[in-house]
Amino acid sequence: MPRVAAGLALLAFVGLWQTLALALGDQVLPTPAAVAADFWLRLGQPEFHRHLLASLWRGSAGFFLGLVTAIPLGWLMGRLKTLDAFLAPLLFLTYPVPKVLFLPVLLVTLGLGEAPKIILVAVTVGYQALVVTRDSALNLDPAHLEAFDSLCPPRKPPLAKALALTRHVLWPASLPAVLTAARLASGTAVSVLFMAESFATDLGLGYFIMDAWGNLDLPKMFSGILAMGLLGGMFYVMSVVAEKTWCPWVKA
Amino acid sequence: MPGTAVRIRGLGKKFGSDFVLKGLDLDLEPGQSLAIVGPSGCGKTTLLRILAGLCPADEGEARVGPGQAVALVSQSLGLLPWKTVWGNLDLPLALADWPAPARVARVQAVLGDLGLAELAGRYPGQLSGGQRQRLALGRALVAQPDLLLLDEPFSALDALTREALGFHLARLWERLGLTMILATHSVEEAVFLGRVIVVMGGQPTTVRGIFQNPGSQTPQTLTADFFLDLVRRVRLALRETWAVTPHRVEV
Ligand SMILES: Nc1ncnc2c1ncn2[C@@H]1O[C@H](COP(=O)(O)OP(=O)(O)O)[C@@H](O)[C@H]1O
Ligand SMILES: [Mg+2]
């Protein structure tokens, strides 16, 4: 039933697109078939692959970097009161700021290479992940902490104990929320990537789209948009699959 | 203190400025089973937490015999929802750095002892109340403690499951030869599972009466005259206590 509904929704979307395209003319909006044909063609072109791979690399690296930095920092903030007292005000003051505003700063400080683009995606994903990881670490069930404390041999060294707590309690307790944050951040991550790629570079889907727009090559532009959409969709689906496979107890 | 599993002298504990426990004295020999019965809010959980090393005493001492490993089954069980039955049982062994083959063998043995073998791959959220209780008991026993502390272990269960688990626990205790302290507000449970029954109460809480149970722990026990007589005497002692215990409400 959900599959049928999804199929109908897709059909309705394509139908609406087709109607609009016919009404507006292909100088404004190409038909779904025209875009599909163009996209199919480009899938075989090395030129397109270069742009696609560049965006895929920046997006994945940014996602990874963001999560790998934010998760441990969130645990530390949630567990260490003094650290949190310093960092939490900073976090919540800067949280509402659209992360894309960091782009000019990153371009000035890090130059025009790969680093500012990857870091912008990392910051976008990282903020979301940081907030929820800190929350999970702050709101651990006291019964779980007490169980851990009473099961831990009294003579276990403090560092080994902290690592065990992270592995057996902190990590699984925050994982579902982190993956949900990653899922919600996937759309924003791709949109900041688009921004970062739309100037001062000649590589990536952002450039590809803006270049096609400049040349009024609408089917090409829409192929780029479709590819970027699929990139965001891929991050979304990966977060969903990761939650299903790594957090089987959530649905249990 | 050879020959003593637990030694409590002049124990006092306060929250804020009010003493919850005060002037508590108690001794327990190894292999003994002690049941603490008292009204809700009298400090049973607090006493067990002090013995488990989860919170400090404010006065006196509560000492567990040297080298004695302690395990606590808390009222809320504290099962980790993200670990399977197997994973929960394995946790104490992982924390104690047991070698992997020994861990597997030990978890398998405990699964068998507690009748959980079929459920090894389930998560706590997929278990019944009685199964969760057995899992918590198994997790406390897996690292082979010398002293087992049980906080109202059966209070969330229906009467039949409760009785079945009571027999199960009595047999385990006899077979393993460990020292056991069980807190409960059920007089029958206390008299059935404790060879020594301590009635607690008052303001602040102290020991109000100590009873010995000479009897065996079989299904027949529950209807035997000596058992019913002891239940009656403990209940009377508890009622006297009730009169001097303010009716605290548990949070
Ligand atoms: N952490 C705490 N802070 C303040 N009061 C507490 C705390 N823990 C227990 N108490 C109080 O101590 C008393 C004894 O509690 P508890 O040991 O849980 O009793 P019991 O297990 O016998 O029902 C209660 O009045 C309870 O409200
Ligand atoms: Mg209690």
PDB file of C-alpha atoms in Angstrom, chain A residues 140 143-153 155-156 160-161 164-165 167-170 172-174 247-249 252, chain B residues 49 52 54 67 70-72 74 76-83 88 91-92 94-97 103 123 125-126 139-140:
ATOM      1  CA  LEU A 140      20.712   9.787  29.789  1.00  0.00           C
ATOM      2  CA  ALA A 143      18.685   3.980  35.650  1.00  0.00           C
ATOM      3  CA  HIS A 144      21.046   3.110  32.765  1.00  0.00           C
ATOM      4  CA  LEU A 145      23.905   5.072  34.312  1.00  0.00           C
ATOM      5  CA  GLU A 146      23.329   3.442  37.669  1.00  0.00           C
ATOM      6  CA  ALA A 147      23.174  -0.015  36.086  1.00  0.00           C
ATOM      7  CA  PHE A 148      26.479   0.699  34.361  1.00  0.00           C
ATOM      8  CA  ASP A 149      28.041   1.938  37.607  1.00  0.00           C
ATOM      9  CA  SER A 150      26.900  -1.038  39.622  1.00  0.00           C
ATOM     10  CA  LEU A 151      27.990  -3.550  36.957  1.00  0.00           C
ATOM     11  CA  CYS A 152      31.417  -1.984  36.495  1.00  0.00           C
ATOM     12  CA  PRO A 153      34.102  -3.610  38.664  1.00  0.00           C
ATOM     13  CA  ARG A 155      38.757  -1.276  40.441  1.00  0.00           C
ATOM     14  CA  LYS A 156      38.385  -0.448  36.734  1.00  0.00           C
ATOM     15  CA  ALA A 160      38.856   2.473  30.726  1.00  0.00           C
ATOM     16  CA  LYS A 161      35.598   3.131  32.537  1.00  0.00           C
ATOM     17  CA  ALA A 164      33.321   1.597  28.304  1.00  0.00           C
ATOM     18  CA  LEU A 165      30.570   4.053  29.234  1.00  0.00           C
ATOM     19  CA  ARG A 167      30.770   2.380  24.014  1.00  0.00           C
ATOM     20  CA  HIS A 168      27.977   0.679  25.951  1.00  0.00           C
ATOM     21  CA  VAL A 169      25.770   3.626  26.945  1.00  0.00           C
ATOM     22  CA  LEU A 170      26.568   7.005  25.348  1.00  0.00           C
ATOM     23  CA  PRO A 172      23.862   3.631  21.552  1.00  0.00           C
ATOM     24  CA  ALA A 173      21.813   6.169  23.527  1.00  0.00           C
ATOM     25  CA  SER A 174      22.641   8.990  21.098  1.00  0.00           C
ATOM     26  CA  CYS A 247      19.286   0.794  15.801  1.00  0.00           C
ATOM     27  CA  PRO A 248      17.061  -2.300  15.586  1.00  0.00           C
ATOM     28  CA  TRP A 249      15.818  -1.726  19.139  1.00  0.00           C
ATOM     29  CA  ALA A 252      11.376  -3.158  18.648  1.00  0.00           C
TER      30      ALA A 252
ATOM     31  CA  ARG B  49      22.315   1.573  47.301  1.00  0.00           C
ATOM     32  CA  ALA B  52      26.164  -1.456  46.474  1.00  0.00           C
ATOM     33  CA  LEU B  54      26.237   3.771  44.726  1.00  0.00           C
ATOM     34  CA  GLY B  67      36.978  -9.276  48.467  1.00  0.00           C
ATOM     35  CA  VAL B  70      28.406  -7.216  45.091  1.00  0.00           C
ATOM     36  CA  ALA B  71      25.627  -7.185  42.502  1.00  0.00           C
ATOM     37  CA  LEU B  72      22.421  -5.172  42.655  1.00  0.00           C
ATOM     38  CA  SER B  74      17.503  -2.289  41.196  1.00  0.00           C
ATOM     39  CA  SER B  76      13.813  -0.229  37.779  1.00  0.00           C
ATOM     40  CA  LEU B  77      16.033  -3.129  36.565  1.00  0.00           C
ATOM     41  CA  GLY B  78      18.185  -0.784  34.455  1.00  0.00           C
ATOM     42  CA  LEU B  79      18.237  -3.114  31.438  1.00  0.00           C
ATOM     43  CA  LEU B  80      19.887  -1.446  28.447  1.00  0.00           C
ATOM     44  CA  PRO B  81      17.223  -1.246  25.707  1.00  0.00           C
ATOM     45  CA  TRP B  82      19.823  -1.231  22.913  1.00  0.00           C
ATOM     46  CA  LYS B  83      21.350  -4.527  23.966  1.00  0.00           C
ATOM     47  CA  ASN B  88      22.794  -7.370  28.562  1.00  0.00           C
ATOM     48  CA  LEU B  91      27.941  -6.613  29.693  1.00  0.00           C
ATOM     49  CA  PRO B  92      29.240  -7.315  33.228  1.00  0.00           C
ATOM     50  CA  ALA B  94      32.886  -7.363  29.119  1.00  0.00           C
ATOM     51  CA  LEU B  95      33.331  -4.696  31.796  1.00  0.00           C
ATOM     52  CA  ALA B  96      35.345  -7.123  33.916  1.00  0.00           C
ATOM     53  CA  ASP B  97      37.546  -7.971  30.885  1.00  0.00           C
ATOM     54  CA  ARG B 103      32.218 -15.053  28.310  1.00  0.00           C
ATOM     55  CA  TYR B 123      15.610  -6.770  23.033  1.00  0.00           C
ATOM     56  CA  GLY B 125      11.358  -4.083  24.850  1.00  0.00           C
ATOM     57  CA  GLN B 126      10.252  -7.407  23.369  1.00  0.00           C
ATOM     58  CA  ARG B 139      22.741 -10.035  34.619  1.00  0.00           C
ATOM     59  CA  ALA B 140      23.379  -9.616  38.352  1.00  0.00           C
TER      60      ALA B 140
END
